[in-house]
PDB file of C-alpha atoms in Angstrom:
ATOM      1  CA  UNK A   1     -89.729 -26.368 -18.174  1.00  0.00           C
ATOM      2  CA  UNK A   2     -92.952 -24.191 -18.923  1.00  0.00           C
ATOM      3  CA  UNK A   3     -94.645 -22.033 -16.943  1.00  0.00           C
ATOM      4  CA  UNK A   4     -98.323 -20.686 -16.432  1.00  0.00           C
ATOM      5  CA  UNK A   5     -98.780 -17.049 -15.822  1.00  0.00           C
ATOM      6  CA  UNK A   6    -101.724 -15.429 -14.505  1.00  0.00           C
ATOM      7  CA  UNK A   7    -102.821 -11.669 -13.171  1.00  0.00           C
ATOM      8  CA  UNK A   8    -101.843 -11.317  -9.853  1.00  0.00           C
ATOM      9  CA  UNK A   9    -105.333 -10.104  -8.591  1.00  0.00           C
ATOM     10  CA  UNK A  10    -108.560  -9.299  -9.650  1.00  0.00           C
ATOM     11  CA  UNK A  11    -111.796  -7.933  -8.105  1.00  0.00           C
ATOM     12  CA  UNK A  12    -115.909  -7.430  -8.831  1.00  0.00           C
ATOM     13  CA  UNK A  13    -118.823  -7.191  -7.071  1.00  0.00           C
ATOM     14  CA  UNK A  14    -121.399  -9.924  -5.964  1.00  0.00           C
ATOM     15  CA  UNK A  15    -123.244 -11.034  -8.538  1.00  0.00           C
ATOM     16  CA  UNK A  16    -121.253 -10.462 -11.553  1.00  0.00           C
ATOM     17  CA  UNK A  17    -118.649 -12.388 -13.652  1.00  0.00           C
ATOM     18  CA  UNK A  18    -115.030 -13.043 -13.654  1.00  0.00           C
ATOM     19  CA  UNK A  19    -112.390 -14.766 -15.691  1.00  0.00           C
ATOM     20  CA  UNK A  20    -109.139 -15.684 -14.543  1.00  0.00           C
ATOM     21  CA  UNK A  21    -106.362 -16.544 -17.456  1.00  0.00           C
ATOM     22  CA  UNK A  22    -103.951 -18.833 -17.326  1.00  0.00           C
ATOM     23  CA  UNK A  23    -101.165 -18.261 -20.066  1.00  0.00           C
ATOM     24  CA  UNK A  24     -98.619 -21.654 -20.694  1.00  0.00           C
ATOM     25  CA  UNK A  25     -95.049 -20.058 -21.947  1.00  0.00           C
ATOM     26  CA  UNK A  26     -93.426 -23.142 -24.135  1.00  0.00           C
ATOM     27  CA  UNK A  27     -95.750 -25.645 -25.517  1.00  0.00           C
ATOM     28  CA  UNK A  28     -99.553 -25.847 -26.271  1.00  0.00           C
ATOM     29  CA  UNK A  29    -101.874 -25.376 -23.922  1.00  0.00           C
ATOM     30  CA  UNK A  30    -103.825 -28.390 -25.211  1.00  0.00           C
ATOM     31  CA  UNK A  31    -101.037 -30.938 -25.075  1.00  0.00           C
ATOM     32  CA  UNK A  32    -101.486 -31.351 -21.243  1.00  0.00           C
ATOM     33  CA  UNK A  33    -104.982 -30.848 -19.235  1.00  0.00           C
ATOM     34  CA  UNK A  34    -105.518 -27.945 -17.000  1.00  0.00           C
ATOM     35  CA  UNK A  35    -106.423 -27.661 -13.592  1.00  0.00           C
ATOM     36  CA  UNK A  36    -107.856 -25.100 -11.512  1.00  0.00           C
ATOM     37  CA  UNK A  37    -108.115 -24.914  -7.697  1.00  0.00           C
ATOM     38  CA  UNK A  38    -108.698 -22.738  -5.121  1.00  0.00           C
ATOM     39  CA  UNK A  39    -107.316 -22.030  -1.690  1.00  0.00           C
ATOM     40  CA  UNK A  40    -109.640 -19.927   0.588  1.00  0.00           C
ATOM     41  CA  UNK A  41    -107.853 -17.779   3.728  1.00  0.00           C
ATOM     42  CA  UNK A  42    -106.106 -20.745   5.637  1.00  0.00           C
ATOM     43  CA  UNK A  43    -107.409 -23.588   4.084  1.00  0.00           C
ATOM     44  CA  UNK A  44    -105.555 -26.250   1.682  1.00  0.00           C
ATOM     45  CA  UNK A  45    -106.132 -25.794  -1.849  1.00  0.00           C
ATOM     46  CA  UNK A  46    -109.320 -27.638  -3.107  1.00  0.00           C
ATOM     47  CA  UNK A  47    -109.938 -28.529  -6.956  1.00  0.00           C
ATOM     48  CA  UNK A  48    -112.630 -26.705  -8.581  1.00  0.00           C
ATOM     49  CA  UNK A  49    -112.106 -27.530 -12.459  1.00  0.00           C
ATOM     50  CA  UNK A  50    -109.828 -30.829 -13.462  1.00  0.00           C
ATOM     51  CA  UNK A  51    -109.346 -31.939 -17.225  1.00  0.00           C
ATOM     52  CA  UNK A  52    -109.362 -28.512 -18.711  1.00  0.00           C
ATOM     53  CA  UNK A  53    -113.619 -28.068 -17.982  1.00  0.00           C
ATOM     54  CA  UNK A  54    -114.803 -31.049 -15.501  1.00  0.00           C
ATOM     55  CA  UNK A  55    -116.121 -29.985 -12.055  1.00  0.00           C
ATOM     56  CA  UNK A  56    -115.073 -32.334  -9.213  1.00  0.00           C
ATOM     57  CA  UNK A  57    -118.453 -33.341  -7.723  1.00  0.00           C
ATOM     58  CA  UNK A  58    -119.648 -30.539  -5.048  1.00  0.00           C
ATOM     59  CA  UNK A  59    -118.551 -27.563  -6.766  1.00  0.00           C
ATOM     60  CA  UNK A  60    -121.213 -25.244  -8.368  1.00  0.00           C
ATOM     61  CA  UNK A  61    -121.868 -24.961 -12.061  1.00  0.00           C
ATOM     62  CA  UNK A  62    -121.135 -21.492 -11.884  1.00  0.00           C
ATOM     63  CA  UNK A  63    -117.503 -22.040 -12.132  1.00  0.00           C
ATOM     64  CA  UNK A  64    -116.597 -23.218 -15.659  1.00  0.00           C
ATOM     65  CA  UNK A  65    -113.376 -23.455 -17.667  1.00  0.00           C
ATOM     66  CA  UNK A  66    -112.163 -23.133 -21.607  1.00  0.00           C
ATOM     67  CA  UNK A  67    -108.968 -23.609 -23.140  1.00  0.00           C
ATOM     68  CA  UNK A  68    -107.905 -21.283 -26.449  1.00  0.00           C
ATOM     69  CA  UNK A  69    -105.399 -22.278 -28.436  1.00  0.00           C
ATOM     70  CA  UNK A  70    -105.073 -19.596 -30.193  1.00  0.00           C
ATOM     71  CA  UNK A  71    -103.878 -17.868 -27.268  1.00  0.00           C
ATOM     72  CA  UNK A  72    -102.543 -20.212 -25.531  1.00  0.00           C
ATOM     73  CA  UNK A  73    -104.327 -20.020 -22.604  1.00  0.00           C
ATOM     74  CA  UNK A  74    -106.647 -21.550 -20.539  1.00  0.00           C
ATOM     75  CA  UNK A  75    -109.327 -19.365 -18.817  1.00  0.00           C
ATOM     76  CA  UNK A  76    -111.113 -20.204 -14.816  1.00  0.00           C
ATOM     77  CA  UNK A  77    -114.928 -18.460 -15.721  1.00  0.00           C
ATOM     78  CA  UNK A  78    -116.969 -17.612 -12.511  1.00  0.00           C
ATOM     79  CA  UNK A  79    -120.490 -16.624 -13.027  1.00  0.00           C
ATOM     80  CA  UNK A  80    -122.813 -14.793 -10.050  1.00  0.00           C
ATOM     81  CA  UNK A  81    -119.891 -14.181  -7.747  1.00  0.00           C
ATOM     82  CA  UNK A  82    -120.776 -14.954  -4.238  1.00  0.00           C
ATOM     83  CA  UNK A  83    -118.624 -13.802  -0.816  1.00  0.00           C
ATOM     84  CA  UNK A  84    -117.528 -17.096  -0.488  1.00  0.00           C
ATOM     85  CA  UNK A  85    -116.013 -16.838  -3.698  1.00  0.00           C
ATOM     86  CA  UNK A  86    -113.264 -14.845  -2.479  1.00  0.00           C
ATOM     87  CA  UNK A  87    -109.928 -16.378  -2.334  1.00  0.00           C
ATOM     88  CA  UNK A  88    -106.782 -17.335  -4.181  1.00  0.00           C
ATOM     89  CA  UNK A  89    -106.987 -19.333  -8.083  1.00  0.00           C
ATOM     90  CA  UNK A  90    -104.063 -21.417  -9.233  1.00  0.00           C
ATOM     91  CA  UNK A  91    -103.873 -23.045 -12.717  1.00  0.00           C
ATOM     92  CA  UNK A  92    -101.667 -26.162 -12.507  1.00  0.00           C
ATOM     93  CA  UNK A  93    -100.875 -28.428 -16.046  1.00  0.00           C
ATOM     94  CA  UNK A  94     -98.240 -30.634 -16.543  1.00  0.00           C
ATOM     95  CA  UNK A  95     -95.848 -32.830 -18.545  1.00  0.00           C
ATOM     96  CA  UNK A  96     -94.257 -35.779 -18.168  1.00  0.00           C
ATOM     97  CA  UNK A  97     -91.727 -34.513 -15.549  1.00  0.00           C
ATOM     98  CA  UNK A  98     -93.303 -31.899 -14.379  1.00  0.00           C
ATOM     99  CA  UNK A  99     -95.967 -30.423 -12.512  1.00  0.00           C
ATOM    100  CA  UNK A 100     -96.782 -27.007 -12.671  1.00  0.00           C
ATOM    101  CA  UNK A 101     -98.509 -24.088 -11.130  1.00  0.00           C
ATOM    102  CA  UNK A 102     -99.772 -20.679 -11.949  1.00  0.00           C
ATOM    103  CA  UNK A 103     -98.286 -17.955  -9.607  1.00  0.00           C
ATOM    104  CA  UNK A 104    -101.868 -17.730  -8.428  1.00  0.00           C
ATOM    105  CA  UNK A 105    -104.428 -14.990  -8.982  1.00  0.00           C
ATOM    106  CA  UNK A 106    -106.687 -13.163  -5.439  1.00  0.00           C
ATOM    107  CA  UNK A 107    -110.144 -12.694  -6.091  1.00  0.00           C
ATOM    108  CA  UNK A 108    -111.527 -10.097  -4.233  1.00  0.00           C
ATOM    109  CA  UNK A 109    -115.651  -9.516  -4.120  1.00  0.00           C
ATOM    110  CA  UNK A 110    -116.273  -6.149  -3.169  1.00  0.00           C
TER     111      UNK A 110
ATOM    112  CA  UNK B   1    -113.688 -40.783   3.069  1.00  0.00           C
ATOM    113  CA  UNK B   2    -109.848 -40.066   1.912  1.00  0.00           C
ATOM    114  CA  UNK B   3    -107.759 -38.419   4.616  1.00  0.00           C
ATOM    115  CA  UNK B   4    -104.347 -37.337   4.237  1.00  0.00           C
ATOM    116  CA  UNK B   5    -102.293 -36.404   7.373  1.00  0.00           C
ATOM    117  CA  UNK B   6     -98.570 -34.790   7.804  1.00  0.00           C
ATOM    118  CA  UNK B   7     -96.383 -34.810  10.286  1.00  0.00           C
ATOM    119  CA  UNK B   8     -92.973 -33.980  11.766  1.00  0.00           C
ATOM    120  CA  UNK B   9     -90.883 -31.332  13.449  1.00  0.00           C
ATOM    121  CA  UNK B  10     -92.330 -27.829  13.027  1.00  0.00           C
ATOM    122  CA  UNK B  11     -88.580 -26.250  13.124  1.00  0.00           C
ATOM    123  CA  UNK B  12     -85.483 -27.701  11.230  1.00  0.00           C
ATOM    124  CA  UNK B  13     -81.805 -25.338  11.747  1.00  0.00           C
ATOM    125  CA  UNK B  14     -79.985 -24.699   8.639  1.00  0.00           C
ATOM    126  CA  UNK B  15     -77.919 -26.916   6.585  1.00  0.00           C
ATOM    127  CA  UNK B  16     -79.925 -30.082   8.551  1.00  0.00           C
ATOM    128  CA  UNK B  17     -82.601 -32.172   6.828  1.00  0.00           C
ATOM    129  CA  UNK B  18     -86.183 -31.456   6.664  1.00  0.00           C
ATOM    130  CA  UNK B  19     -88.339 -35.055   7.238  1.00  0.00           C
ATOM    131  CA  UNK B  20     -91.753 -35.287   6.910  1.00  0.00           C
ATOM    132  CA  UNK B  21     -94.453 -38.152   6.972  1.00  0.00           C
ATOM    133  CA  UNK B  22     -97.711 -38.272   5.639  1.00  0.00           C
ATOM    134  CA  UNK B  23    -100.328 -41.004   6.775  1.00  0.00           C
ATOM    135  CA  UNK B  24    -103.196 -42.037   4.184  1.00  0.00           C
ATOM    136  CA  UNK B  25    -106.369 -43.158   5.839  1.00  0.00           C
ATOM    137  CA  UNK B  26    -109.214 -44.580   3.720  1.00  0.00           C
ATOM    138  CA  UNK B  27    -107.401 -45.178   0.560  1.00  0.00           C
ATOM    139  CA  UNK B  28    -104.207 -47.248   0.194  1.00  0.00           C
ATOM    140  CA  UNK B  29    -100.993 -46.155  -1.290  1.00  0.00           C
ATOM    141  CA  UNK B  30    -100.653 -49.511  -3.391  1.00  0.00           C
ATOM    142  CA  UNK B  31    -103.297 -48.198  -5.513  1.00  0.00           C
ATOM    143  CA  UNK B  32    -102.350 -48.032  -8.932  1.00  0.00           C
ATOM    144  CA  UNK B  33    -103.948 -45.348  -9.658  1.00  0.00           C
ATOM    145  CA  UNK B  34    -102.679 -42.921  -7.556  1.00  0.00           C
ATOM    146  CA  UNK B  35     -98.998 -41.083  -7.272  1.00  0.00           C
ATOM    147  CA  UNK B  36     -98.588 -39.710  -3.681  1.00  0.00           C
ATOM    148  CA  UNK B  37     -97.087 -36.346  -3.511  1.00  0.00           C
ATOM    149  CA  UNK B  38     -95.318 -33.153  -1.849  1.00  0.00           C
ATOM    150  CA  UNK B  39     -96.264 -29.905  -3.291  1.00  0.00           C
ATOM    151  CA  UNK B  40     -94.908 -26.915  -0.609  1.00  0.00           C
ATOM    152  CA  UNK B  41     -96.335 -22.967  -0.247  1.00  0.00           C
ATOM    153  CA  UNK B  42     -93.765 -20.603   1.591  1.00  0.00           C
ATOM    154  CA  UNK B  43     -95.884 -17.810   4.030  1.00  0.00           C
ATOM    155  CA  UNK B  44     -97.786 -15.489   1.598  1.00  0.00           C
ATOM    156  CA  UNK B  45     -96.515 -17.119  -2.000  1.00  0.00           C
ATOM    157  CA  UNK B  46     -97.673 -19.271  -4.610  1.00  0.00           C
ATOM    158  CA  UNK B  47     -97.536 -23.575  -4.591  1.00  0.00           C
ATOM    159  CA  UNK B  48     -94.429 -25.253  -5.763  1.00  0.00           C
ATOM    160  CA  UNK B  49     -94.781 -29.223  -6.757  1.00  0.00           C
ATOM    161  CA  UNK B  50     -92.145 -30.823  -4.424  1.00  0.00           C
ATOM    162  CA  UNK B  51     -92.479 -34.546  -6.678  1.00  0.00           C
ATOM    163  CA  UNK B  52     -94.241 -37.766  -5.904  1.00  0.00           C
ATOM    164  CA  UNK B  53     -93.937 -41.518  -5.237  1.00  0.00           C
ATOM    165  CA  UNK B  54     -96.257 -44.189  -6.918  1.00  0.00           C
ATOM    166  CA  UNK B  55     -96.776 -47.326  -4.733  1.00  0.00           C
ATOM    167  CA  UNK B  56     -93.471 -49.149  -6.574  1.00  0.00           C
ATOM    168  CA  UNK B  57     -90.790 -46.494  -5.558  1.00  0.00           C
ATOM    169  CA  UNK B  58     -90.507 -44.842  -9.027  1.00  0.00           C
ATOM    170  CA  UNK B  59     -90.336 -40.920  -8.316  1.00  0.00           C
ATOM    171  CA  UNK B  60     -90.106 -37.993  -9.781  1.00  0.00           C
ATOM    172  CA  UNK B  61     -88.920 -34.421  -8.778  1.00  0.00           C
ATOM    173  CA  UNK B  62     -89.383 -30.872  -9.328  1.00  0.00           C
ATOM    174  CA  UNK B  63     -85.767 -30.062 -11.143  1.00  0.00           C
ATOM    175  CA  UNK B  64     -85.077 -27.338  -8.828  1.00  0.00           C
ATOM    176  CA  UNK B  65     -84.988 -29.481  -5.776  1.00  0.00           C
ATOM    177  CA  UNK B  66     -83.484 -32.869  -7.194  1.00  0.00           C
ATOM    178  CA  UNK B  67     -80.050 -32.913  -5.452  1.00  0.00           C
ATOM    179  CA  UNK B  68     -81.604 -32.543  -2.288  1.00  0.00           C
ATOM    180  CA  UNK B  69     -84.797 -34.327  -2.468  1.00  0.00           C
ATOM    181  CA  UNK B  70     -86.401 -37.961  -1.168  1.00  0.00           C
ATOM    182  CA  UNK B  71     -89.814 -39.325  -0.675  1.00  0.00           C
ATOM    183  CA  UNK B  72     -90.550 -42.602  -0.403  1.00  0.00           C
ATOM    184  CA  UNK B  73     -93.350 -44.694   0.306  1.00  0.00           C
ATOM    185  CA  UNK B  74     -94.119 -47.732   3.335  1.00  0.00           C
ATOM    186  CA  UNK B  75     -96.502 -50.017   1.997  1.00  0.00           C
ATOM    187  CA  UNK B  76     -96.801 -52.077   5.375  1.00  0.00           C
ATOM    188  CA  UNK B  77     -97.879 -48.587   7.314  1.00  0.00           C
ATOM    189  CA  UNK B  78     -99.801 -46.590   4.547  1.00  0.00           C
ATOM    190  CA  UNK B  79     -97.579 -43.802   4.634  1.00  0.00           C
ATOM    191  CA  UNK B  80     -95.509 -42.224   2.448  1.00  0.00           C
ATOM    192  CA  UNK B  81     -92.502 -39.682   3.392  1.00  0.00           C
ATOM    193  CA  UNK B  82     -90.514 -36.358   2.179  1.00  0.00           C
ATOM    194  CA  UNK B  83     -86.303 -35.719   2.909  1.00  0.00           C
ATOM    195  CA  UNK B  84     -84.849 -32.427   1.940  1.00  0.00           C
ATOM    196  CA  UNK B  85     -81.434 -32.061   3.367  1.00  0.00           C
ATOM    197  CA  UNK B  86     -79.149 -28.750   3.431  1.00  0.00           C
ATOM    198  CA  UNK B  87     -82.226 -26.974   4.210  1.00  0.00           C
ATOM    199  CA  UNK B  88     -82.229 -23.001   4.113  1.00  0.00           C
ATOM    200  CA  UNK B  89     -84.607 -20.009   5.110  1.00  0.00           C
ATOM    201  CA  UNK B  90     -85.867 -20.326   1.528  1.00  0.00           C
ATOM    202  CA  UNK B  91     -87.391 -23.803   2.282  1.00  0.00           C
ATOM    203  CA  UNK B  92     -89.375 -22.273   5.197  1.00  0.00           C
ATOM    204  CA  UNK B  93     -92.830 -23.431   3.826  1.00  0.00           C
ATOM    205  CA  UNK B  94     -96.176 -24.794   4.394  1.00  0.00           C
ATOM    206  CA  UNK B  95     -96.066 -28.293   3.233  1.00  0.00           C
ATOM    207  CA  UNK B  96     -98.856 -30.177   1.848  1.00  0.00           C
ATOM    208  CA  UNK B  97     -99.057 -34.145   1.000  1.00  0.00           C
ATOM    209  CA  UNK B  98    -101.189 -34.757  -1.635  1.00  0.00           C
ATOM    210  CA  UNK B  99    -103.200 -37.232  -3.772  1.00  0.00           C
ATOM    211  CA  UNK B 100    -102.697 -37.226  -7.423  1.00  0.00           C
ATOM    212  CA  UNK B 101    -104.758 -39.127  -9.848  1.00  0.00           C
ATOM    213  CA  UNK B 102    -103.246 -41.357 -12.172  1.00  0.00           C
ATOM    214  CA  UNK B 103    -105.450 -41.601 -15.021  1.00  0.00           C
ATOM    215  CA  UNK B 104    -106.377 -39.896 -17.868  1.00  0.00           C
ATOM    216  CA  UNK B 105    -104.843 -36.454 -16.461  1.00  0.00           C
ATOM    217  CA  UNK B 106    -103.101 -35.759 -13.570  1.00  0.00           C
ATOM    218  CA  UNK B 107    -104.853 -33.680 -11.393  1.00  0.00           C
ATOM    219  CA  UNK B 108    -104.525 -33.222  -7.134  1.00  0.00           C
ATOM    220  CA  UNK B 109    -107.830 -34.909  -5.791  1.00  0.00           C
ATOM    221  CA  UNK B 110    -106.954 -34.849  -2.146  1.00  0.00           C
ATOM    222  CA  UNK B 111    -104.970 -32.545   0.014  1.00  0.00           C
ATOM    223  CA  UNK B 112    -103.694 -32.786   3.373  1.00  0.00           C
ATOM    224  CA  UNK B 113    -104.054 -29.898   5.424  1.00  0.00           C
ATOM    225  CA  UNK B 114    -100.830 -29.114   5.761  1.00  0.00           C
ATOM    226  CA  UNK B 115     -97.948 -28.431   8.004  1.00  0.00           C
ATOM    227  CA  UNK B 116     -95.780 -25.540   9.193  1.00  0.00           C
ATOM    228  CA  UNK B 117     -91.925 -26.147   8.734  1.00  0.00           C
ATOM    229  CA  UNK B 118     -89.694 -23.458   9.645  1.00  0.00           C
ATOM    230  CA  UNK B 119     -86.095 -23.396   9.465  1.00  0.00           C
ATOM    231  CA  UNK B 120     -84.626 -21.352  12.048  1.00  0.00           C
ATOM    232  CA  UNK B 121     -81.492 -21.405  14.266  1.00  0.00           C
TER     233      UNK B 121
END
């Protein structure tokens, strides 16, 4: 089985821009779409990015998504952080046995 | 408007079996296009994909919990359910029932909002 790996946390200020990575360990990246979602302080996890760059309908266009082969990575982009912004980002892909998550990465906006 | 809701006992005592039930409300689990899942979060960690049921029976399961896994799905009541027997602290947990579209990708469209299991003496 692969896994995703992703920084534990990461912070900036209101305003600015983030990106989260999202590194797959055996495998490409590209084989399998990527997923993002995230999970604000006691609520379920919501999808914010589906098919490595879609946006579900309702969620901004300042969140945006890539994936980079070359690194084998995919990467969560979120332009003009806002409060509301803060909370927990999990990558998810998967095969065709498998689904699979990112350990998660908590945004914090200063 | 999709609504997914679990339920079952809040505490389970070690070595017993963990059963939960999740009841879909504005969509139907006979969909084709559409596996119904289990994906769990212990207190303060990251989410772990439990496995799914599509609307024939065929399942699949996360590796690490195969021996001791179930879910299976009721057509007649629109519900679809999770077993994990032997149960330990380790599978204290939030637990989530989830939509996941079938299609071109697979990706989690619809998420309950979960339930506390706890597995206590």
């Amino acid at each position: 089985n692969f896994m995703l790996t992703q920084p534990h946390s990461v912070s900036e200020s209101p305003g600015k821009t983030i990106s989260i990575s999202c590194t797959r360990s055996i495998g490409s990246i590209a084989s399998n779409y990527v997923q993002w979602y995230q999970q604000r302080p006691g609520n379920s996890p919501t999808a914010v990015i589906y098919e490595d760059y879609r946006r579900p309908s309702g969620v901004p266009d300042r969140f945006s998504a890539s994936i980079d082969s070359s690194s084998n990575s995919a990467s969560l982009t979120i332009s003009g952080l806002q409060p509301e912004d803060e909370a927990d980002y999990y990558c998810q892909s998967y095969d065709s046995d498998n689904r699979v998550f990112g350990g998660g990465t908590k945004l914090t906006v200063l | 408007q999709v609504q997914l809701q679990e339920s079952g006992p809040g505490l389970v005592k070690p070595s017993q079996t963990l059963s939960l039930t999740c009841t879909v409300s504005g969509a139907s689990v006979k969909s084709s296009t559409y596996y119904w899942t289990w994906i769990r979060q212990p207190p303060g960690k990251g989410l772990e994909w439990i496995g799914f049921v599509y609307f024939t029976g065929t399942t699949k399961y996360n590796s690490s919990l195969k021996s001791r896994v179930s879910i299976s799905v009721d057509t007649s009541k629109n519900h679809f359910s999770l077993k994990l027997n032997s149960v330990t602290a380790a599978d204290t947990a939030l637990y989530y029932c989830v939509r996941e579209t079938y299609s071109n990708s697979r990706w989690f469209d619809t998420w309950g909002q979960g339930t506390l299991v706890t597995v206590s003496s």
